[in-house]
Coordinates of C-alpha atoms in Angstrom, one line a residue:
M1 CA 0.1 0.0 0.2
S2 CA 1.3 3.4 -0.9
I3 CA 0.8 6.8 0.9
R4 CA -1.3 7.7 -2.3
D5 CA -3.7 4.7 -1.2
G6 CA -4.4 6.5 2.1
E7 CA -1.6 5.3 4.1
D8 CA -1.3 7.0 7.4
L9 CA 2.0 9.1 7.2
T10 CA 3.0 8.4 10.7
M11 CA 3.5 4.6 9.5
L12 CA 6.3 6.0 6.9
N13 CA 7.8 8.4 9.1
D14 CA 9.0 7.3 12.7
T15 CA 10.2 10.5 13.7
G16 CA 6.9 12.4 13.7
A17 CA 6.9 15.7 12.4
G18 CA 10.5 16.7 13.0
G19 CA 10.5 15.0 16.7
V20 CA 12.2 12.0 17.7
A21 CA 11.6 8.4 16.9
P22 CA 9.8 6.3 19.4
G23 CA 12.5 4.4 21.2
A24 CA 15.3 6.9 20.3
A25 CA 18.2 6.9 22.4
L26 CA 18.2 9.2 25.5
A27 CA 21.0 11.3 23.8
D28 CA 18.4 12.1 20.8
K29 CA 15.7 12.7 23.1
V30 CA 17.9 15.1 25.3
E31 CA 19.1 17.2 22.1
W32 CA 15.6 17.5 20.9
L33 CA 14.3 19.0 24.1
I34 CA 17.2 21.5 24.0
R35 CA 16.7 22.5 20.5
N36 CA 12.9 22.6 20.8
Q37 CA 11.6 22.8 24.5
W38 CA 13.9 25.2 25.9
P39 CA 12.3 27.5 28.2
A40 CA 12.0 31.1 27.0
E41 CA 12.3 32.6 30.4
A42 CA 15.9 30.5 30.9
G43 CA 17.5 32.3 27.9
P44 CA 19.4 30.4 25.0
P45 CA 22.2 28.1 26.2
R46 CA 25.5 28.4 24.5
N47 CA 27.0 25.5 25.8
N48 CA 26.7 22.5 28.4
V49 CA 28.0 24.6 31.2
E50 CA 25.0 27.3 30.6
T51 CA 22.4 24.3 29.9
A52 CA 23.5 22.6 33.3
A53 CA 23.4 25.8 35.2
A54 CA 20.0 26.6 34.0
I55 CA 18.5 23.3 34.9
A56 CA 20.0 23.5 38.2
R57 CA 18.8 27.1 38.8
A58 CA 15.1 26.1 37.9
T59 CA 14.8 22.8 39.5
G60 CA 17.2 22.8 42.2
E61 CA 19.1 19.6 41.4
D62 CA 22.7 20.1 40.7
I63 CA 23.8 18.7 37.5
S64 CA 27.0 19.1 36.1
S65 CA 27.8 20.2 32.7
T66 CA 29.7 17.0 32.3
T67 CA 26.5 15.0 33.0
V68 CA 24.6 17.2 30.3
W69 CA 27.6 16.5 27.8
K70 CA 27.3 12.9 28.5
L71 CA 23.5 12.9 28.1
R72 CA 23.6 14.8 24.9
T73 CA 26.7 12.4 23.3
G74 CA 25.1 9.2 24.4
R75 CA 27.7 8.4 26.8
Q76 CA 25.4 8.4 29.7
E77 CA 22.6 6.0 28.7
N78 CA 21.2 5.1 32.1
P79 CA 21.1 8.3 34.4
Q80 CA 19.8 8.4 37.9
L81 CA 16.0 8.9 38.3
K82 CA 16.7 12.4 39.9
T83 CA 18.4 13.6 36.7
L84 CA 15.7 12.5 34.5
T85 CA 13.4 14.2 37.0
A86 CA 15.2 17.4 36.8
L87 CA 15.2 17.2 33.0
A88 CA 11.6 16.5 32.9
T89 CA 10.5 19.5 35.1
F90 CA 13.1 21.7 33.5
F91 CA 11.6 21.0 29.9
G92 CA 7.9 20.6 31.0
V93 CA 7.4 17.1 29.9
P94 CA 6.2 14.1 31.6
I95 CA 8.9 11.5 33.0
G96 CA 7.4 8.9 30.5
Y97 CA 9.1 10.9 27.6
F98 CA 12.3 9.2 28.7
G99 CA 10.6 5.7 29.2
F100 CA 9.7 3.0 27.0
P101 CA 8.4 3.6 23.5
V102 CA 4.8 2.7 24.0
E103 CA 4.7 5.5 26.7
A104 CA 7.0 7.8 25.2
A105 CA 5.4 7.8 21.7
P106 CA 2.2 9.9 22.2
I107 CA 4.2 12.4 24.5
E108 CA 6.8 12.8 21.6
D109 CA 3.9 13.5 19.2
D110 CA 2.5 15.9 21.6
L111 CA 5.7 18.0 21.9
T112 CA 6.4 18.0 18.3
F113 CA 3.0 19.7 17.8
K114 CA 3.6 22.1 20.5
A115 CA 7.0 22.5 18.8
L116 CA 5.5 23.2 15.4
R117 CA 2.8 25.6 17.0
R118 CA 5.5 27.9 18.5
E119 CA 7.3 28.0 15.3
V120 CA 4.2 29.1 13.7
E121 CA 3.4 31.5 16.5
H122 CA 7.0 33.0 16.0
G123 CA 6.8 33.3 12.4
A124 CA 9.4 30.8 11.7
I125 CA 6.7 28.7 9.7
P126 CA 3.8 30.7 8.0
A127 CA 0.7 29.4 8.8
E128 CA -0.3 29.7 5.2
V129 CA 2.1 26.9 4.5
L130 CA 0.3 24.6 7.1
R131 CA -3.0 25.5 5.5
A132 CA -1.8 24.9 2.1
L133 CA -0.4 21.8 3.2
V134 CA -3.5 20.6 4.5
D135 CA -5.4 21.5 1.1
L136 CA -3.1 19.4 -1.1
S137 CA -4.2 16.4 -2.8
A138 CA -2.8 13.0 -1.4
D139 CA -0.6 12.9 -4.3
A140 CA 1.0 16.3 -3.6
R141 CA 1.2 15.7 0.2
W142 CA 3.3 12.6 -0.7
V143 CA 5.7 14.6 -2.6
V144 CA 5.9 17.3 0.0
H145 CA 6.3 14.3 2.6
E146 CA 9.1 12.9 0.7
M147 CA 10.8 16.4 0.2
I148 CA 10.8 16.8 4.0
L149 CA 12.0 13.6 5.1
G150 CA 15.0 13.9 2.5
A151 CA 15.7 17.6 3.7
A152 CA 15.6 16.4 7.3
A153 CA 18.1 13.4 6.6
A154 CA 20.4 15.4 4.8
D155 CA 20.4 18.1 7.6
R156 CA 21.0 15.4 10.2
R157 CA 23.9 14.2 8.1
R158 CA 25.4 17.8 7.9
G159 CA 25.0 17.9 11.5
E160 CA 27.0 14.7 11.9
V161 CA 29.9 16.1 10.1
G162 CA 29.8 19.5 11.5

């Protein structure tokens, strides 16, 4: 069955609309939160030291820049519960976001929609683009779907190199 025959887009794209794949590594989830869910009142972080300090200030949990670095690079796959709780509190996500895929997937979908809404509200994605997407035929949506996934994959590859 092809998407043109009515297949659900989410079955073809396991990363959602720019989110992380269900069951993604903890590092991917932490990085996604830093890039997409950073609290406006905390001011944008420039490095792991500032990231750790912002989390510590907001939650009262002492998290080192080394811990942040390990989490972001996948060198710490099984952090303490208090670390995950601090991350969940700081980013305003349920602790289940860091859990098993069956629990995390709906949370990731919700976070992706919130991030998309924020991008629209801040003008990074014009609302008329989303309206146009909704109005496209199934065939045209399939073309856009493929283009977005291709661009996202290329962007990830550039990020891995740089």
